[in-house]
Amino acid sequence: MSRLLAVRHAENIRELGGYQTQDGRKIAQRKLIRSAGIHQLDTQDKTYLSAYGVKKVVDFRTLEERAAKPDQEIAAAENIFLPIFPPEETDTASAAPKKMIQRMQEGENVLQQMVTVYQHFVTNQHVRGQYRKFFDLVLDNEEADRSLLFHCTAGKDRTGFAAVLLLTCLGVDDKVVMEDYLVTNRYLKKVVQEMYQKAKRAGSSSEALIGIDAMMVAKELYLQTSLQQINEHYGTVEQFIHEGIGVSAQEIKDLKKIYLL
């Protein structure tokens, strides 16, 4: 299930609205949008998103990513910089593609880098604190047809994990949560193929091509890594959201009031 928005110059930009919850309700549309980078939006795209109701944009990228490719401004939308990983730790855990490529060139295995990223989503206190701030923003989105758009670079890892937390809070079935995570691959397919072709033309090694796959493809292994950490430290995703992120039972009820029909 996917709800791709009619935006021409942003990848993997889609609704969380429409997913059915286990108690038979549905997530409201025009409320929560996940996306890859929005630095290439043109006037038509920005007009569309403004009319769609986007009032908050949450940017999970690093300062370096944000400076290199600034978000395009959407009229009447507040842009909030909320880097998921702490700057001082980006050498040891970073979902930023440029940083991963750099470390791959220095001999580090990209697959292992990705596994570390997904471990840190659960184990890193700063990361958990940033997701807590994200929930504060999501809770402050009560008005009807008022959308919050959250994104990173590919809309796959930092954004994907945020979507996992939101969908679980709202009562979406685990299988559907995984499907939403993996459907990213459909919408990044063209981007990944272009990266492969560019790397081949540049004479890149087979290891580099494998690295592109590890970096750019949403793999069940990655999310399962987070889920394993959650199981070991908290028991369930719901308990992780309560204890690890710090979202209270009352706040879960408030989220359901805001986002469920």
PDB file of C-alpha atoms in Angstrom:
ATOM      1  CA  MET A   1       0.000   0.000   0.000  1.00  0.00           C
ATOM      2  CA  SER A   2       1.407   3.393  -0.924  1.00  0.00           C
ATOM      3  CA  ARG A   3       0.130   6.895  -1.547  1.00  0.00           C
ATOM      4  CA  LEU A   4       2.660   8.724  -3.659  1.00  0.00           C
ATOM      5  CA  LEU A   5       2.084  12.484  -3.892  1.00  0.00           C
ATOM      6  CA  ALA A   6       1.998  14.308  -7.231  1.00  0.00           C
ATOM      7  CA  VAL A   7       5.347  16.030  -6.718  1.00  0.00           C
ATOM      8  CA  ARG A   8       7.710  15.964  -9.685  1.00  0.00           C
ATOM      9  CA  HIS A   9      11.009  16.896  -8.069  1.00  0.00           C
ATOM     10  CA  ALA A  10      11.187  14.879  -4.860  1.00  0.00           C
ATOM     11  CA  GLU A  11      11.598  11.127  -4.517  1.00  0.00           C
ATOM     12  CA  ASN A  12       9.690   8.762  -2.266  1.00  0.00           C
ATOM     13  CA  ILE A  13       7.225  11.441  -1.100  1.00  0.00           C
ATOM     14  CA  ARG A  14       4.083   9.768   0.185  1.00  0.00           C
ATOM     15  CA  GLU A  15       1.156   9.779   2.560  1.00  0.00           C
ATOM     16  CA  LEU A  16       0.923   7.798   5.752  1.00  0.00           C
ATOM     17  CA  GLY A  17      -2.786   8.561   5.570  1.00  0.00           C
ATOM     18  CA  GLY A  18      -5.111   5.732   4.586  1.00  0.00           C
ATOM     19  CA  TYR A  19      -3.460   2.897   6.452  1.00  0.00           C
ATOM     20  CA  GLN A  20      -5.971   0.869   8.445  1.00  0.00           C
ATOM     21  CA  THR A  21      -5.363   0.203  12.113  1.00  0.00           C
ATOM     22  CA  GLN A  22      -5.952  -3.064  13.904  1.00  0.00           C
ATOM     23  CA  ASP A  23      -9.087  -1.664  15.563  1.00  0.00           C
ATOM     24  CA  GLY A  24     -10.662  -0.854  12.190  1.00  0.00           C
ATOM     25  CA  ARG A  25      -9.928   2.864  11.979  1.00  0.00           C
ATOM     26  CA  LYS A  26      -7.815   4.664   9.379  1.00  0.00           C
ATOM     27  CA  ILE A  27      -5.036   7.226   9.512  1.00  0.00           C
ATOM     28  CA  ALA A  28      -6.293  10.584   8.255  1.00  0.00           C
ATOM     29  CA  GLN A  29      -4.872  11.933   5.023  1.00  0.00           C
ATOM     30  CA  ARG A  30      -3.202  15.341   4.648  1.00  0.00           C
ATOM     31  CA  LYS A  31      -1.656  14.951   8.090  1.00  0.00           C
ATOM     32  CA  LEU A  32       1.601  12.962   7.862  1.00  0.00           C
ATOM     33  CA  ILE A  33       3.908  12.874   4.834  1.00  0.00           C
ATOM     34  CA  ARG A  34       7.249  11.087   4.567  1.00  0.00           C
ATOM     35  CA  SER A  35       9.774  12.029   1.913  1.00  0.00           C
ATOM     36  CA  ALA A  36      13.302  12.012   0.576  1.00  0.00           C
ATOM     37  CA  GLY A  37      15.063  15.353   0.088  1.00  0.00           C
ATOM     38  CA  ILE A  38      13.013  18.355  -1.016  1.00  0.00           C
ATOM     39  CA  HIS A  39      15.878  20.539  -2.230  1.00  0.00           C
ATOM     40  CA  GLN A  40      14.834  20.274  -5.902  1.00  0.00           C
ATOM     41  CA  LEU A  41      11.179  21.290  -5.590  1.00  0.00           C
ATOM     42  CA  ASP A  42      10.068  23.691  -8.321  1.00  0.00           C
ATOM     43  CA  THR A  43       7.358  26.353  -8.069  1.00  0.00           C
ATOM     44  CA  GLN A  44       4.632  23.918  -9.085  1.00  0.00           C
ATOM     45  CA  ASP A  45       5.714  21.385  -6.469  1.00  0.00           C
ATOM     46  CA  LYS A  46       5.834  24.004  -3.738  1.00  0.00           C
ATOM     47  CA  THR A  47       2.410  25.343  -4.685  1.00  0.00           C
ATOM     48  CA  TYR A  48       1.036  21.799  -4.616  1.00  0.00           C
ATOM     49  CA  LEU A  49       2.458  21.048  -1.168  1.00  0.00           C
ATOM     50  CA  SER A  50       1.278  24.359   0.205  1.00  0.00           C
ATOM     51  CA  ALA A  51      -2.241  23.678  -1.073  1.00  0.00           C
ATOM     52  CA  TYR A  52      -1.972  20.155   0.337  1.00  0.00           C
ATOM     53  CA  GLY A  53      -1.675  21.701   3.778  1.00  0.00           C
ATOM     54  CA  VAL A  54       2.014  21.330   4.616  1.00  0.00           C
ATOM     55  CA  LYS A  55       2.636  23.610   7.605  1.00  0.00           C
ATOM     56  CA  LYS A  56       5.674  21.932   9.155  1.00  0.00           C
ATOM     57  CA  VAL A  57       8.744  20.440   7.496  1.00  0.00           C
ATOM     58  CA  VAL A  58      11.039  18.374   9.734  1.00  0.00           C
ATOM     59  CA  ASP A  59      14.542  17.802   8.371  1.00  0.00           C
ATOM     60  CA  PHE A  60      16.347  14.805   9.910  1.00  0.00           C
ATOM     61  CA  ARG A  61      19.594  15.299   7.961  1.00  0.00           C
ATOM     62  CA  THR A  62      23.007  16.328   9.227  1.00  0.00           C
ATOM     63  CA  LEU A  63      24.135  19.941   9.137  1.00  0.00           C
ATOM     64  CA  GLU A  64      26.480  19.054   6.267  1.00  0.00           C
ATOM     65  CA  GLU A  65      23.651  17.526   4.221  1.00  0.00           C
ATOM     66  CA  ARG A  66      21.361  20.461   4.935  1.00  0.00           C
ATOM     67  CA  ALA A  67      23.996  23.044   3.980  1.00  0.00           C
ATOM     68  CA  ALA A  68      24.874  21.242   0.730  1.00  0.00           C
ATOM     69  CA  LYS A  69      21.262  20.822  -0.382  1.00  0.00           C
ATOM     70  CA  PRO A  70      18.966  23.254   1.482  1.00  0.00           C
ATOM     71  CA  ASP A  71      15.245  22.524   1.594  1.00  0.00           C
ATOM     72  CA  GLN A  72      13.124  24.539  -0.795  1.00  0.00           C
ATOM     73  CA  GLU A  73      10.796  26.795   1.162  1.00  0.00           C
ATOM     74  CA  ILE A  74       7.095  25.955   1.126  1.00  0.00           C
ATOM     75  CA  ALA A  75       4.832  28.968   1.670  1.00  0.00           C
ATOM     76  CA  ALA A  76       3.524  29.270   5.244  1.00  0.00           C
ATOM     77  CA  ALA A  77       5.421  26.164   6.344  1.00  0.00           C
ATOM     78  CA  GLU A  78       7.826  26.209   9.279  1.00  0.00           C
ATOM     79  CA  ASN A  79      11.082  24.392   8.568  1.00  0.00           C
ATOM     80  CA  ILE A  80      12.514  22.592  11.594  1.00  0.00           C
ATOM     81  CA  PHE A  81      16.074  21.271  11.644  1.00  0.00           C
ATOM     82  CA  LEU A  82      16.110  18.093  13.743  1.00  0.00           C
ATOM     83  CA  PRO A  83      19.259  16.084  12.948  1.00  0.00           C
ATOM     84  CA  ILE A  84      18.777  12.547  14.211  1.00  0.00           C
ATOM     85  CA  PHE A  85      22.449  11.770  14.794  1.00  0.00           C
ATOM     86  CA  PRO A  86      24.706  13.927  16.999  1.00  0.00           C
ATOM     87  CA  PRO A  87      27.426  15.800  15.060  1.00  0.00           C
ATOM     88  CA  GLU A  88      30.228  14.424  17.224  1.00  0.00           C
ATOM     89  CA  GLU A  89      29.245  10.835  16.385  1.00  0.00           C
ATOM     90  CA  THR A  90      28.764  11.069  12.643  1.00  0.00           C
ATOM     91  CA  ASP A  91      32.131   9.369  12.140  1.00  0.00           C
ATOM     92  CA  THR A  92      30.858   6.246  13.894  1.00  0.00           C
ATOM     93  CA  ALA A  93      27.163   6.246  12.965  1.00  0.00           C
ATOM     94  CA  SER A  94      25.683   8.176  10.097  1.00  0.00           C
ATOM     95  CA  ALA A  95      22.924   7.514   7.597  1.00  0.00           C
ATOM     96  CA  ALA A  96      24.226  10.345   5.381  1.00  0.00           C
ATOM     97  CA  PRO A  97      25.101   8.794   1.990  1.00  0.00           C
ATOM     98  CA  LYS A  98      28.122  11.036   1.389  1.00  0.00           C
ATOM     99  CA  LYS A  99      29.634  10.094   4.734  1.00  0.00           C
ATOM    100  CA  MET A 100      28.989   6.406   4.081  1.00  0.00           C
ATOM    101  CA  ILE A 101      30.670   6.573   0.683  1.00  0.00           C
ATOM    102  CA  GLN A 102      33.665   8.281   2.264  1.00  0.00           C
ATOM    103  CA  ARG A 103      33.970   5.570   4.878  1.00  0.00           C
ATOM    104  CA  MET A 104      33.511   2.863   2.229  1.00  0.00           C
ATOM    105  CA  GLN A 105      36.432   4.356   0.313  1.00  0.00           C
ATOM    106  CA  GLU A 106      38.449   4.103   3.517  1.00  0.00           C
ATOM    107  CA  GLY A 107      37.749   0.370   3.593  1.00  0.00           C
ATOM    108  CA  GLU A 108      34.676   0.119   5.834  1.00  0.00           C
ATOM    109  CA  ASN A 109      31.889  -2.293   4.943  1.00  0.00           C
ATOM    110  CA  VAL A 110      28.718  -0.414   4.033  1.00  0.00           C
ATOM    111  CA  LEU A 111      26.386  -3.192   5.120  1.00  0.00           C
ATOM    112  CA  GLN A 112      27.935  -3.129   8.580  1.00  0.00           C
ATOM    113  CA  GLN A 113      27.659   0.669   8.646  1.00  0.00           C
ATOM    114  CA  MET A 114      23.933   0.348   7.957  1.00  0.00           C
ATOM    115  CA  VAL A 115      23.479  -2.297  10.641  1.00  0.00           C
ATOM    116  CA  THR A 116      25.201   0.031  13.115  1.00  0.00           C
ATOM    117  CA  VAL A 117      22.863   2.880  12.137  1.00  0.00           C
ATOM    118  CA  TYR A 118      19.823   0.730  12.856  1.00  0.00           C
ATOM    119  CA  GLN A 119      21.282  -0.407  16.171  1.00  0.00           C
ATOM    120  CA  HIS A 120      21.842   3.208  17.171  1.00  0.00           C
ATOM    121  CA  PHE A 121      18.225   4.105  16.406  1.00  0.00           C
ATOM    122  CA  VAL A 122      17.473   2.111  19.550  1.00  0.00           C
ATOM    123  CA  THR A 123      20.607   2.254  21.701  1.00  0.00           C
ATOM    124  CA  ASN A 124      21.808   5.845  21.258  1.00  0.00           C
ATOM    125  CA  GLN A 125      20.353   8.199  23.869  1.00  0.00           C
ATOM    126  CA  HIS A 126      20.735  11.295  21.681  1.00  0.00           C
ATOM    127  CA  VAL A 127      18.940   9.610  18.783  1.00  0.00           C
ATOM    128  CA  ARG A 128      16.066   8.593  21.048  1.00  0.00           C
ATOM    129  CA  GLY A 129      15.875  12.157  22.358  1.00  0.00           C
ATOM    130  CA  GLN A 130      15.623  13.536  18.829  1.00  0.00           C
ATOM    131  CA  TYR A 131      12.764  11.183  18.035  1.00  0.00           C
ATOM    132  CA  ARG A 132      11.098  12.359  21.264  1.00  0.00           C
ATOM    133  CA  LYS A 133      11.296  15.934  19.918  1.00  0.00           C
ATOM    134  CA  PHE A 134       9.786  14.677  16.676  1.00  0.00           C
ATOM    135  CA  PHE A 135       6.834  13.263  18.607  1.00  0.00           C
ATOM    136  CA  ASP A 136       6.358  16.667  20.251  1.00  0.00           C
ATOM    137  CA  LEU A 137       6.004  18.181  16.775  1.00  0.00           C
ATOM    138  CA  VAL A 138       3.631  15.440  15.680  1.00  0.00           C
ATOM    139  CA  LEU A 139       1.483  16.026  18.774  1.00  0.00           C
ATOM    140  CA  ASP A 140       1.367  19.746  17.947  1.00  0.00           C
ATOM    141  CA  ASN A 141      -0.492  19.172  14.683  1.00  0.00           C
ATOM    142  CA  GLU A 142      -4.118  19.087  15.747  1.00  0.00           C
ATOM    143  CA  GLU A 143      -5.786  21.253  13.120  1.00  0.00           C
ATOM    144  CA  ALA A 144      -7.610  19.467  10.300  1.00  0.00           C
ATOM    145  CA  ASP A 145      -5.879  19.311   6.891  1.00  0.00           C
ATOM    146  CA  ARG A 146      -2.638  20.531   8.449  1.00  0.00           C
ATOM    147  CA  SER A 147       0.214  18.345   7.219  1.00  0.00           C
ATOM    148  CA  LEU A 148       3.598  17.635   8.746  1.00  0.00           C
ATOM    149  CA  LEU A 149       6.259  16.519   6.258  1.00  0.00           C
ATOM    150  CA  PHE A 150       9.333  14.732   7.608  1.00  0.00           C
ATOM    151  CA  HIS A 151      12.334  13.752   5.555  1.00  0.00           C
ATOM    152  CA  CYS A 152      16.017  12.904   5.347  1.00  0.00           C
ATOM    153  CA  THR A 153      18.106  12.398   2.189  1.00  0.00           C
ATOM    154  CA  ALA A 154      16.608   9.233   0.693  1.00  0.00           C
ATOM    155  CA  GLY A 155      13.538   9.053   2.938  1.00  0.00           C
ATOM    156  CA  LYS A 156      14.615   5.528   3.809  1.00  0.00           C
ATOM    157  CA  ASP A 157      16.416   5.151   7.149  1.00  0.00           C
ATOM    158  CA  ARG A 158      15.965   8.093   9.530  1.00  0.00           C
ATOM    159  CA  THR A 159      12.581   8.812   7.952  1.00  0.00           C
ATOM    160  CA  GLY A 160      11.734   5.131   7.701  1.00  0.00           C
ATOM    161  CA  PHE A 161      12.343   4.533  11.382  1.00  0.00           C
ATOM    162  CA  ALA A 162      10.225   7.568  12.296  1.00  0.00           C
ATOM    163  CA  ALA A 163       7.406   6.131  10.178  1.00  0.00           C
ATOM    164  CA  VAL A 164       7.751   2.783  11.942  1.00  0.00           C
ATOM    165  CA  LEU A 165       7.314   4.493  15.313  1.00  0.00           C
ATOM    166  CA  LEU A 166       4.318   6.548  14.167  1.00  0.00           C
ATOM    167  CA  LEU A 167       2.496   3.674  12.479  1.00  0.00           C
ATOM    168  CA  THR A 168       3.042   1.441  15.505  1.00  0.00           C
ATOM    169  CA  CYS A 169       1.749   4.147  17.872  1.00  0.00           C
ATOM    170  CA  LEU A 170      -1.371   4.501  15.782  1.00  0.00           C
ATOM    171  CA  GLY A 171      -2.054   0.772  15.841  1.00  0.00           C
ATOM    172  CA  VAL A 172      -1.072  -0.356  12.349  1.00  0.00           C
ATOM    173  CA  ASP A 173      -0.273  -4.063  12.017  1.00  0.00           C
ATOM    174  CA  ASP A 174       3.423  -5.017  12.149  1.00  0.00           C
ATOM    175  CA  LYS A 175       3.290  -6.614   8.690  1.00  0.00           C
ATOM    176  CA  VAL A 176       1.925  -3.412   7.159  1.00  0.00           C
ATOM    177  CA  VAL A 177       4.561  -1.370   8.990  1.00  0.00           C
ATOM    178  CA  MET A 178       7.263  -3.505   7.370  1.00  0.00           C
ATOM    179  CA  GLU A 179       5.581  -3.173   3.967  1.00  0.00           C
ATOM    180  CA  ASP A 180       5.590   0.611   4.276  1.00  0.00           C
ATOM    181  CA  TYR A 181       9.293   0.498   5.120  1.00  0.00           C
ATOM    182  CA  LEU A 182      10.150  -1.722   2.133  1.00  0.00           C
ATOM    183  CA  VAL A 183       8.000   0.065  -0.462  1.00  0.00           C
ATOM    184  CA  THR A 184      10.696   2.751  -0.488  1.00  0.00           C
ATOM    185  CA  ASN A 185      12.568   0.450  -2.868  1.00  0.00           C
ATOM    186  CA  ARG A 186       9.899   0.901  -5.531  1.00  0.00           C
ATOM    187  CA  TYR A 187      10.210   4.668  -5.422  1.00  0.00           C
ATOM    188  CA  LEU A 188      13.993   4.802  -5.241  1.00  0.00           C
ATOM    189  CA  LYS A 189      14.507   2.207  -7.971  1.00  0.00           C
ATOM    190  CA  LYS A 190      15.269   4.784 -10.671  1.00  0.00           C
ATOM    191  CA  VAL A 191      17.649   6.700  -8.397  1.00  0.00           C
ATOM    192  CA  VAL A 192      19.525   3.524  -7.461  1.00  0.00           C
ATOM    193  CA  GLN A 193      19.786   2.424 -11.089  1.00  0.00           C
ATOM    194  CA  GLU A 194      21.210   5.818 -12.043  1.00  0.00           C
ATOM    195  CA  MET A 195      23.781   5.531  -9.251  1.00  0.00           C
ATOM    196  CA  TYR A 196      24.778   2.064 -10.530  1.00  0.00           C
ATOM    197  CA  GLN A 197      25.192   3.311 -14.091  1.00  0.00           C
ATOM    198  CA  LYS A 198      27.209   6.340 -13.014  1.00  0.00           C
ATOM    199  CA  ALA A 199      29.474   4.150 -10.886  1.00  0.00           C
ATOM    200  CA  LYS A 200      29.979   1.662 -13.734  1.00  0.00           C
ATOM    201  CA  ARG A 201      30.847   4.425 -16.181  1.00  0.00           C
ATOM    202  CA  ALA A 202      33.408   5.709 -13.674  1.00  0.00           C
ATOM    203  CA  GLY A 203      34.970   2.252 -13.512  1.00  0.00           C
ATOM    204  CA  SER A 204      33.993   1.605  -9.921  1.00  0.00           C
ATOM    205  CA  SER A 205      34.876  -1.733  -8.344  1.00  0.00           C
ATOM    206  CA  SER A 206      32.405  -4.528  -7.696  1.00  0.00           C
ATOM    207  CA  GLU A 207      32.763  -3.724  -3.981  1.00  0.00           C
ATOM    208  CA  ALA A 208      31.589  -0.166  -4.663  1.00  0.00           C
ATOM    209  CA  LEU A 209      28.542  -1.448  -6.558  1.00  0.00           C
ATOM    210  CA  ILE A 210      27.715  -3.758  -3.664  1.00  0.00           C
ATOM    211  CA  GLY A 211      28.102  -0.749  -1.380  1.00  0.00           C
ATOM    212  CA  ILE A 212      25.520   1.198  -3.390  1.00  0.00           C
ATOM    213  CA  ASP A 213      23.041  -1.633  -2.888  1.00  0.00           C
ATOM    214  CA  ALA A 214      23.754  -1.791   0.840  1.00  0.00           C
ATOM    215  CA  MET A 215      23.434   1.974   1.225  1.00  0.00           C
ATOM    216  CA  MET A 216      20.438   2.726  -0.992  1.00  0.00           C
ATOM    217  CA  VAL A 217      18.166  -0.311  -0.658  1.00  0.00           C
ATOM    218  CA  ALA A 218      15.777  -0.664   2.284  1.00  0.00           C
ATOM    219  CA  LYS A 219      16.472  -4.169   3.556  1.00  0.00           C
ATOM    220  CA  GLU A 220      14.351  -6.159   5.960  1.00  0.00           C
ATOM    221  CA  LEU A 221      17.628  -7.032   7.718  1.00  0.00           C
ATOM    222  CA  TYR A 222      18.083  -3.389   8.710  1.00  0.00           C
ATOM    223  CA  LEU A 223      14.729  -2.904  10.356  1.00  0.00           C
ATOM    224  CA  GLN A 224      14.969  -6.354  11.929  1.00  0.00           C
ATOM    225  CA  THR A 225      18.252  -5.174  13.498  1.00  0.00           C
ATOM    226  CA  SER A 226      16.362  -2.375  15.249  1.00  0.00           C
ATOM    227  CA  LEU A 227      13.558  -4.723  16.234  1.00  0.00           C
ATOM    228  CA  GLN A 228      16.063  -7.175  17.710  1.00  0.00           C
ATOM    229  CA  GLN A 229      17.611  -4.400  19.807  1.00  0.00           C
ATOM    230  CA  ILE A 230      14.130  -3.342  20.917  1.00  0.00           C
ATOM    231  CA  ASN A 231      13.257  -6.914  21.852  1.00  0.00           C
ATOM    232  CA  GLU A 232      16.444  -7.296  23.889  1.00  0.00           C
ATOM    233  CA  HIS A 233      16.194  -3.989  25.758  1.00  0.00           C
ATOM    234  CA  TYR A 234      12.458  -3.207  25.908  1.00  0.00           C
ATOM    235  CA  GLY A 235      10.444  -6.275  24.912  1.00  0.00           C
ATOM    236  CA  THR A 236       8.093  -4.670  22.377  1.00  0.00           C
ATOM    237  CA  VAL A 237       8.055  -1.674  20.052  1.00  0.00           C
ATOM    238  CA  GLU A 238       5.255  -0.217  22.148  1.00  0.00           C
ATOM    239  CA  GLN A 239       7.407  -0.457  25.283  1.00  0.00           C
ATOM    240  CA  PHE A 240      10.321   1.098  23.428  1.00  0.00           C
ATOM    241  CA  ILE A 241       8.107   4.025  22.432  1.00  0.00           C
ATOM    242  CA  HIS A 242       6.998   4.419  26.078  1.00  0.00           C
ATOM    243  CA  GLU A 243      10.312   3.853  27.844  1.00  0.00           C
ATOM    244  CA  GLY A 244      12.975   4.526  25.213  1.00  0.00           C
ATOM    245  CA  ILE A 245      11.397   7.483  23.431  1.00  0.00           C
ATOM    246  CA  GLY A 246       9.363   8.712  26.409  1.00  0.00           C
ATOM    247  CA  VAL A 247       5.904   8.888  24.846  1.00  0.00           C
ATOM    248  CA  SER A 248       3.241   8.464  27.519  1.00  0.00           C
ATOM    249  CA  ALA A 249       0.027   6.454  27.325  1.00  0.00           C
ATOM    250  CA  GLN A 250      -1.943   9.727  27.337  1.00  0.00           C
ATOM    251  CA  GLU A 251       0.142  11.054  24.458  1.00  0.00           C
ATOM    252  CA  ILE A 252      -0.608   7.878  22.483  1.00  0.00           C
ATOM    253  CA  LYS A 253      -4.306   8.538  23.053  1.00  0.00           C
ATOM    254  CA  ASP A 254      -3.817  12.141  21.924  1.00  0.00           C
ATOM    255  CA  LEU A 255      -2.046  10.975  18.749  1.00  0.00           C
ATOM    256  CA  LYS A 256      -4.932   8.673  17.943  1.00  0.00           C
ATOM    257  CA  LYS A 257      -7.418  11.523  18.434  1.00  0.00           C
ATOM    258  CA  ILE A 258      -5.442  13.700  16.043  1.00  0.00           C
ATOM    259  CA  TYR A 259      -4.618  11.180  13.342  1.00  0.00           C
ATOM    260  CA  LEU A 260      -7.265   8.456  13.297  1.00  0.00           C
ATOM    261  CA  LEU A 261     -10.679   8.532  11.681  1.00  0.00           C
TER     262      LEU A 261
END
